[in-house]
PDB file of C-alpha atoms in Angstrom:
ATOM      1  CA  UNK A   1      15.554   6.222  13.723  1.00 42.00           C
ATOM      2  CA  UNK A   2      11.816   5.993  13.893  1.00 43.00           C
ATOM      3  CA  UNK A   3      11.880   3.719  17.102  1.00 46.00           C
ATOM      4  CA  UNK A   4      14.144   6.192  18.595  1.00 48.00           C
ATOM      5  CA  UNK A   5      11.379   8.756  18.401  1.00 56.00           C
ATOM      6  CA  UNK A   6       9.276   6.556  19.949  1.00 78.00           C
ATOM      7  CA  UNK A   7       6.591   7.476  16.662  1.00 90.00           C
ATOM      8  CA  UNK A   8       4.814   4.744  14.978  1.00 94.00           C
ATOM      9  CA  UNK A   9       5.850   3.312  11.585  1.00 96.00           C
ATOM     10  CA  UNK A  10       3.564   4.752   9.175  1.00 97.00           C
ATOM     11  CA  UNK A  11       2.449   1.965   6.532  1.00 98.00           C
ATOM     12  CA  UNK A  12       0.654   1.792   3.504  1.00 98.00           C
ATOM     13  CA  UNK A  13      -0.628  -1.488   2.451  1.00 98.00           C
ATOM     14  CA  UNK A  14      -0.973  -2.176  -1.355  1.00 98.00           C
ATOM     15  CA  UNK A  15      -4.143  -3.685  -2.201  1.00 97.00           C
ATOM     16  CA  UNK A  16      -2.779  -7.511  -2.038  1.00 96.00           C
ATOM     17  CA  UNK A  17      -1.417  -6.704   1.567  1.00 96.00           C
ATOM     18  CA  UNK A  18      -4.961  -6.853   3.524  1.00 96.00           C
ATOM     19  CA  UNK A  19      -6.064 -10.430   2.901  1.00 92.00           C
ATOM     20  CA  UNK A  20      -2.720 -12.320   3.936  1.00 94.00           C
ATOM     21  CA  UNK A  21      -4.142 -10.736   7.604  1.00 95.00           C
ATOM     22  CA  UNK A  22      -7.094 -12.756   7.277  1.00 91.00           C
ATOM     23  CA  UNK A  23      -5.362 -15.587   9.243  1.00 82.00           C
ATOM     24  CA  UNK A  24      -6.202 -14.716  12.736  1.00 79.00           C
ATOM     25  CA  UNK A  25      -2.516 -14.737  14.424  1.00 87.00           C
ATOM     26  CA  UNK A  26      -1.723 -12.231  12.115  1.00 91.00           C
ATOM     27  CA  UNK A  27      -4.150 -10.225  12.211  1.00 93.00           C
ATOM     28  CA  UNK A  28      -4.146 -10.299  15.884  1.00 94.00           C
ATOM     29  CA  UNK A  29      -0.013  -9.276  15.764  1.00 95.00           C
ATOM     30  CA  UNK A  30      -0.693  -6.345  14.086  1.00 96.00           C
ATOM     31  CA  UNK A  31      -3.738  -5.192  15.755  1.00 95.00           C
ATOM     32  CA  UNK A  32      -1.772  -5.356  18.564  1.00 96.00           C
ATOM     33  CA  UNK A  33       1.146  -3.621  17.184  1.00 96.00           C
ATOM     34  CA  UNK A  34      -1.145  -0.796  15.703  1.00 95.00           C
ATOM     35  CA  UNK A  35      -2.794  -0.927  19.341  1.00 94.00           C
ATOM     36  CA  UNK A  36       0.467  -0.333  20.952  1.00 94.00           C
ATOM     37  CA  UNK A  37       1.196   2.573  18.407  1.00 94.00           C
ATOM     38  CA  UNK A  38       4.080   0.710  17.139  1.00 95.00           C
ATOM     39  CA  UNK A  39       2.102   0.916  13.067  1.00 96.00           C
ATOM     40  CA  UNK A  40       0.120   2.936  12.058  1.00 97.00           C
ATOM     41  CA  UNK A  41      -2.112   1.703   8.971  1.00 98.00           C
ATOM     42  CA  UNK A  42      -3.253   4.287   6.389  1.00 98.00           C
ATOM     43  CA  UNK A  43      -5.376   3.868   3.573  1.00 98.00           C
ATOM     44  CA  UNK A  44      -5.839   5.436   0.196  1.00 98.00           C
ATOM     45  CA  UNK A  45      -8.506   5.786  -2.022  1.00 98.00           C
ATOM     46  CA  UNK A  46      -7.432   3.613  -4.813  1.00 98.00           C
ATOM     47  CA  UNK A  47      -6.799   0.725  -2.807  1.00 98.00           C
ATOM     48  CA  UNK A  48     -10.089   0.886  -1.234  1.00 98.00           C
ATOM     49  CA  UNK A  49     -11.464   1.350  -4.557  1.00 97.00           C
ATOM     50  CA  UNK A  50      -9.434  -1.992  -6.015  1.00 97.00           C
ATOM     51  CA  UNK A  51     -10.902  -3.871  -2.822  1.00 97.00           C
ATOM     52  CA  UNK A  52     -14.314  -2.282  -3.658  1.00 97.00           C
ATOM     53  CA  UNK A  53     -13.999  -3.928  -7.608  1.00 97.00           C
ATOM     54  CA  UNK A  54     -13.574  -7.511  -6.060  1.00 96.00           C
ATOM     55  CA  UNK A  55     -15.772  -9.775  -8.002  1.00 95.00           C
ATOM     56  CA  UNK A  56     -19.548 -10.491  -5.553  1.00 92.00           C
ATOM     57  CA  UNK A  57     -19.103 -13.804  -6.133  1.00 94.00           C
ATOM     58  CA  UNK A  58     -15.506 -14.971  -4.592  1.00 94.00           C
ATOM     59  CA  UNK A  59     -15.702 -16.288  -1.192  1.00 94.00           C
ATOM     60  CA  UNK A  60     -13.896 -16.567   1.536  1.00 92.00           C
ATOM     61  CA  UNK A  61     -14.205 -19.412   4.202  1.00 91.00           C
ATOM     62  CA  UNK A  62     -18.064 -18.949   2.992  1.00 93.00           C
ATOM     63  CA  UNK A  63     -18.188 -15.297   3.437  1.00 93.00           C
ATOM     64  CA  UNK A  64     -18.115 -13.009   0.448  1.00 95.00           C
ATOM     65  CA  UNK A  65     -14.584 -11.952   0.186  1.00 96.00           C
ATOM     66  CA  UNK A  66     -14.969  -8.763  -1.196  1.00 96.00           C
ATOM     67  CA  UNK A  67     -17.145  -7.584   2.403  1.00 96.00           C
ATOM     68  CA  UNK A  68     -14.373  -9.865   4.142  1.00 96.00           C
ATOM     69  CA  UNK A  69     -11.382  -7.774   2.953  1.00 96.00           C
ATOM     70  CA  UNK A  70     -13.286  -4.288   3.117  1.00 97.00           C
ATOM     71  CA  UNK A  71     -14.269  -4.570   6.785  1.00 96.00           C
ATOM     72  CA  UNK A  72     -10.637  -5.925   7.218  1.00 96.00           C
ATOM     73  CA  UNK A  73      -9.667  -2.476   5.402  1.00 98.00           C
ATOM     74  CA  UNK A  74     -11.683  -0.382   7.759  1.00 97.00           C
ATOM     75  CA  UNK A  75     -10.322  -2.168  10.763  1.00 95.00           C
ATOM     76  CA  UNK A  76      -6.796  -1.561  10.268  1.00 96.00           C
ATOM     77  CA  UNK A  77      -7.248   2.050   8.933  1.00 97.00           C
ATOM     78  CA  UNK A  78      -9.720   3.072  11.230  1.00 93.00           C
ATOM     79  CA  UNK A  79      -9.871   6.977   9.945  1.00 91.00           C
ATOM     80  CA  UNK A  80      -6.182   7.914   8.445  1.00 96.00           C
ATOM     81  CA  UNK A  81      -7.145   7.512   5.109  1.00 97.00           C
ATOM     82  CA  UNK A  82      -5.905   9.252   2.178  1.00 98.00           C
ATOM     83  CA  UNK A  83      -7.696  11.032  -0.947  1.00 97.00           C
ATOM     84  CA  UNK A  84      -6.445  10.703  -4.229  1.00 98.00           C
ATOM     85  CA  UNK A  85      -4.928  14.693  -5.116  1.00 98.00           C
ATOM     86  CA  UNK A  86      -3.812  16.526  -7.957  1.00 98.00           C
ATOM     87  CA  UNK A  87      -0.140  16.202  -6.626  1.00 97.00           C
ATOM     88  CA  UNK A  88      -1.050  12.661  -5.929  1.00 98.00           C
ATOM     89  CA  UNK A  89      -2.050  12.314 -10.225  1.00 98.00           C
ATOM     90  CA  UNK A  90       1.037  14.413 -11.107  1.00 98.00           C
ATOM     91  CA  UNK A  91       3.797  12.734  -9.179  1.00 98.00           C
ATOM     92  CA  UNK A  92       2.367   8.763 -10.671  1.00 98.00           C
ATOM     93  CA  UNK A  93       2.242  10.388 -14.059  1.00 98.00           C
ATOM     94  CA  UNK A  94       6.057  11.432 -13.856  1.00 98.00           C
ATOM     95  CA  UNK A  95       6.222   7.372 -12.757  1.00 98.00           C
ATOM     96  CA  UNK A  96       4.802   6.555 -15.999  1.00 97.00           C
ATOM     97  CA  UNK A  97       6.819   8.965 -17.963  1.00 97.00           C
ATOM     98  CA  UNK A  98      10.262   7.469 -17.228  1.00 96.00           C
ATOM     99  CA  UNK A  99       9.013   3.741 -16.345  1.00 97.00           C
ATOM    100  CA  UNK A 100      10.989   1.362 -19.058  1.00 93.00           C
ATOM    101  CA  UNK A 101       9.196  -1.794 -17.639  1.00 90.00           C
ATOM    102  CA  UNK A 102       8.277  -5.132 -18.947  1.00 91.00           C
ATOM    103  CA  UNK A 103       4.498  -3.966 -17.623  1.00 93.00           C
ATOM    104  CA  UNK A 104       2.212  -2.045 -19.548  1.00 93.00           C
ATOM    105  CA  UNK A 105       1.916   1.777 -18.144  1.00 92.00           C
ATOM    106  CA  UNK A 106      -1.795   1.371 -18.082  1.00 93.00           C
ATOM    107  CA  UNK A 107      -1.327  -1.828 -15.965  1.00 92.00           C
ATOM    108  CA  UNK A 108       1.061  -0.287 -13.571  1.00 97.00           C
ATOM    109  CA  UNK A 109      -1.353   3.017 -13.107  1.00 97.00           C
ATOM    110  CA  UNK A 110      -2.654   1.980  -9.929  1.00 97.00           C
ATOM    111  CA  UNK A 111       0.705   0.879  -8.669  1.00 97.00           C
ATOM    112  CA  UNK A 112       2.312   4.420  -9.551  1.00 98.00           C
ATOM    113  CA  UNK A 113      -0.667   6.182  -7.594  1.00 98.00           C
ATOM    114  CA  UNK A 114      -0.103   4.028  -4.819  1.00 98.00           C
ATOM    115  CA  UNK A 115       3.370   4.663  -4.488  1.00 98.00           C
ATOM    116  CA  UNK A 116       2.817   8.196  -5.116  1.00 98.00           C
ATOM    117  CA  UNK A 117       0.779   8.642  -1.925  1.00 98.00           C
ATOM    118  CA  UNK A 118       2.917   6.878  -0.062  1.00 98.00           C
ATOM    119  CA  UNK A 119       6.280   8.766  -1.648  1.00 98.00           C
ATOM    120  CA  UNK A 120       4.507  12.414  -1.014  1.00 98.00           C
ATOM    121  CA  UNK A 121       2.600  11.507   2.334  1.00 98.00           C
ATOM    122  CA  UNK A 122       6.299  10.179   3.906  1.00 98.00           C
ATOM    123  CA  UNK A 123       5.461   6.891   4.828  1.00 98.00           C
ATOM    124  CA  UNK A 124       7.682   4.601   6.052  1.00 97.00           C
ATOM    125  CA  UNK A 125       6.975   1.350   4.922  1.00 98.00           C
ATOM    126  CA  UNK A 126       4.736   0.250   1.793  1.00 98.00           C
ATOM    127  CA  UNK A 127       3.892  -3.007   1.739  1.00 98.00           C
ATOM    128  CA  UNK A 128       2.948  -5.509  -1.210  1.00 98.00           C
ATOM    129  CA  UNK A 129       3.589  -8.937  -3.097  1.00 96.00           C
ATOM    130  CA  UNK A 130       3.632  -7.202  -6.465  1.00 96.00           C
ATOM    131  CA  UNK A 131       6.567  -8.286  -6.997  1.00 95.00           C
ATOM    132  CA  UNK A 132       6.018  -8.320 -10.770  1.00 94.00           C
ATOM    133  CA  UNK A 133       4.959  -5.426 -10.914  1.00 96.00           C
ATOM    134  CA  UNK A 134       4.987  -2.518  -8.277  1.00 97.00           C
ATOM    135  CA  UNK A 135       8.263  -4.336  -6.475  1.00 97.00           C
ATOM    136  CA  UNK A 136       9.991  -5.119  -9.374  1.00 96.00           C
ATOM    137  CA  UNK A 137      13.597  -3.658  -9.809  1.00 96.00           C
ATOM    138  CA  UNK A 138      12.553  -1.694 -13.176  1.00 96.00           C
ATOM    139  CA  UNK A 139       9.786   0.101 -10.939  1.00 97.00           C
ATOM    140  CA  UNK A 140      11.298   1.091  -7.864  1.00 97.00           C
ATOM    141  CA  UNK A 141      14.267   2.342 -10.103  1.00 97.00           C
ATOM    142  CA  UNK A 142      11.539   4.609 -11.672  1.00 98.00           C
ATOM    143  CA  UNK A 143      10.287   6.035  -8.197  1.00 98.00           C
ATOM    144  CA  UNK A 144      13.799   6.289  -6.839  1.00 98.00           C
ATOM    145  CA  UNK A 145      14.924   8.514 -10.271  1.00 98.00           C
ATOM    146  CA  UNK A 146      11.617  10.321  -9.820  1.00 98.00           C
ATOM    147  CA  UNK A 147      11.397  10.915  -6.033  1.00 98.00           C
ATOM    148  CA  UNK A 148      15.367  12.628  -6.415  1.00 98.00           C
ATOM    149  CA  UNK A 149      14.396  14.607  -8.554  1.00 97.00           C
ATOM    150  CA  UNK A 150      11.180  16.128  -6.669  1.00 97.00           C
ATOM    151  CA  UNK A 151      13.079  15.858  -3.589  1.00 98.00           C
ATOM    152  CA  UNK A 152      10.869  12.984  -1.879  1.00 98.00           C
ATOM    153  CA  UNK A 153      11.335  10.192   0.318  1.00 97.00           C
ATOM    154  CA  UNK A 154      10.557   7.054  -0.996  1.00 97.00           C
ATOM    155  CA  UNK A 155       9.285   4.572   1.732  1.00 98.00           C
ATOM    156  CA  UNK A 156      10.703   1.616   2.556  1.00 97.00           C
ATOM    157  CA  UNK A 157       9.297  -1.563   0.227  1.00 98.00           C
ATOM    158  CA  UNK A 158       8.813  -4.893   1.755  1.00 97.00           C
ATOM    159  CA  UNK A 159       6.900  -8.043   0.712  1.00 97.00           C
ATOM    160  CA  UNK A 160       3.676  -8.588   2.799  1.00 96.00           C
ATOM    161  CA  UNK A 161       5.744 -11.621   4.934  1.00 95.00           C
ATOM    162  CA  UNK A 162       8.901  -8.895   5.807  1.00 96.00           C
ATOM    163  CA  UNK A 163       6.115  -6.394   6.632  1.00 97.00           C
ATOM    164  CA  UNK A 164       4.852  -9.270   9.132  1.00 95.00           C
ATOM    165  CA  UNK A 165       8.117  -9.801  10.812  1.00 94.00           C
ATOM    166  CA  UNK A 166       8.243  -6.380  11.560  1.00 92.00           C
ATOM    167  CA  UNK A 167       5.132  -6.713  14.102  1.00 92.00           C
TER     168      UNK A 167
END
């Protein structure tokens, strides 16, 4: 359906889905993808933020990952970024209300606002390997009850690997 409108699939990476595309094949697929305007990347505040709170210290191939992983961010995005809103605050809150999860609700905050953005922005495709946590059956039951009821999409969820077979 979204091919067939010749539009781009509009993704929303979860904060563990930027540094898999450190490998440089990868990265390369889907900056030619989102060069072709088959994906289109958006951010969000709270990932950026999450990405932001990686410890100074971690590196990566002798860079500092945290730099690594934000200039990674900025690539892919480029400018479609989203804020964190009200409606945004309101809709992961409902989330937390009717979550019966293994998870704590604090733990799963980020996870809800995520999703949230995504749910009320109509993305397509979210992408992540919480699979504990923001892909686990217990959760996406929670956004699919939730989304119904406020008469919202819920995007697609894939693992960070099915996102890459997409490209």
């Amino acid at each position: 359906q979204v091919e067939a409108m010749n539009q781009p699939l509009r993704v929303l990476l979860d904060t563990n889905g930027y540094d898999p595309f450190l490998e440089d094949s990868d990265l390369s697929k889907l900056l030619n993808a989102i060069g072709a305007n088959k994906i289109l990347v958006y951010g969000f505040k709270v990932v950026r933020q999450e990405l932001r709170d990686i410890p100074k210290n971690i590196l990566y191939e002798k860079q500092n990952f945290r730099i690594v992983t934000l200039k990674l961010y900025d690539k892919i995005v480029q400018n479609h970024e989203y804020g964190l809103t009200p409606f945004v605050e309101k809709l992961a809150q409902e989330y937390s209300e009717f979550y019966a999860g293994t998870r704590s609700k604090d733990k799963m905050r980020k996870d809800f606002l995520i999703v949230a953005c995504a749910s009320i922005h109509q993305l397509d495709v979210l992408a992540s390997n919480g699979h504990q946590t923001m892909l686990s059956d217990d959760a996406i039951k929670t956004y699919t009850k939730v989304n119904i009821e406020n008469e919202l999409p819920l995007p697609t969820f894939y693992s960070v690997d099915e996102f890459k077979k997409l490209l």
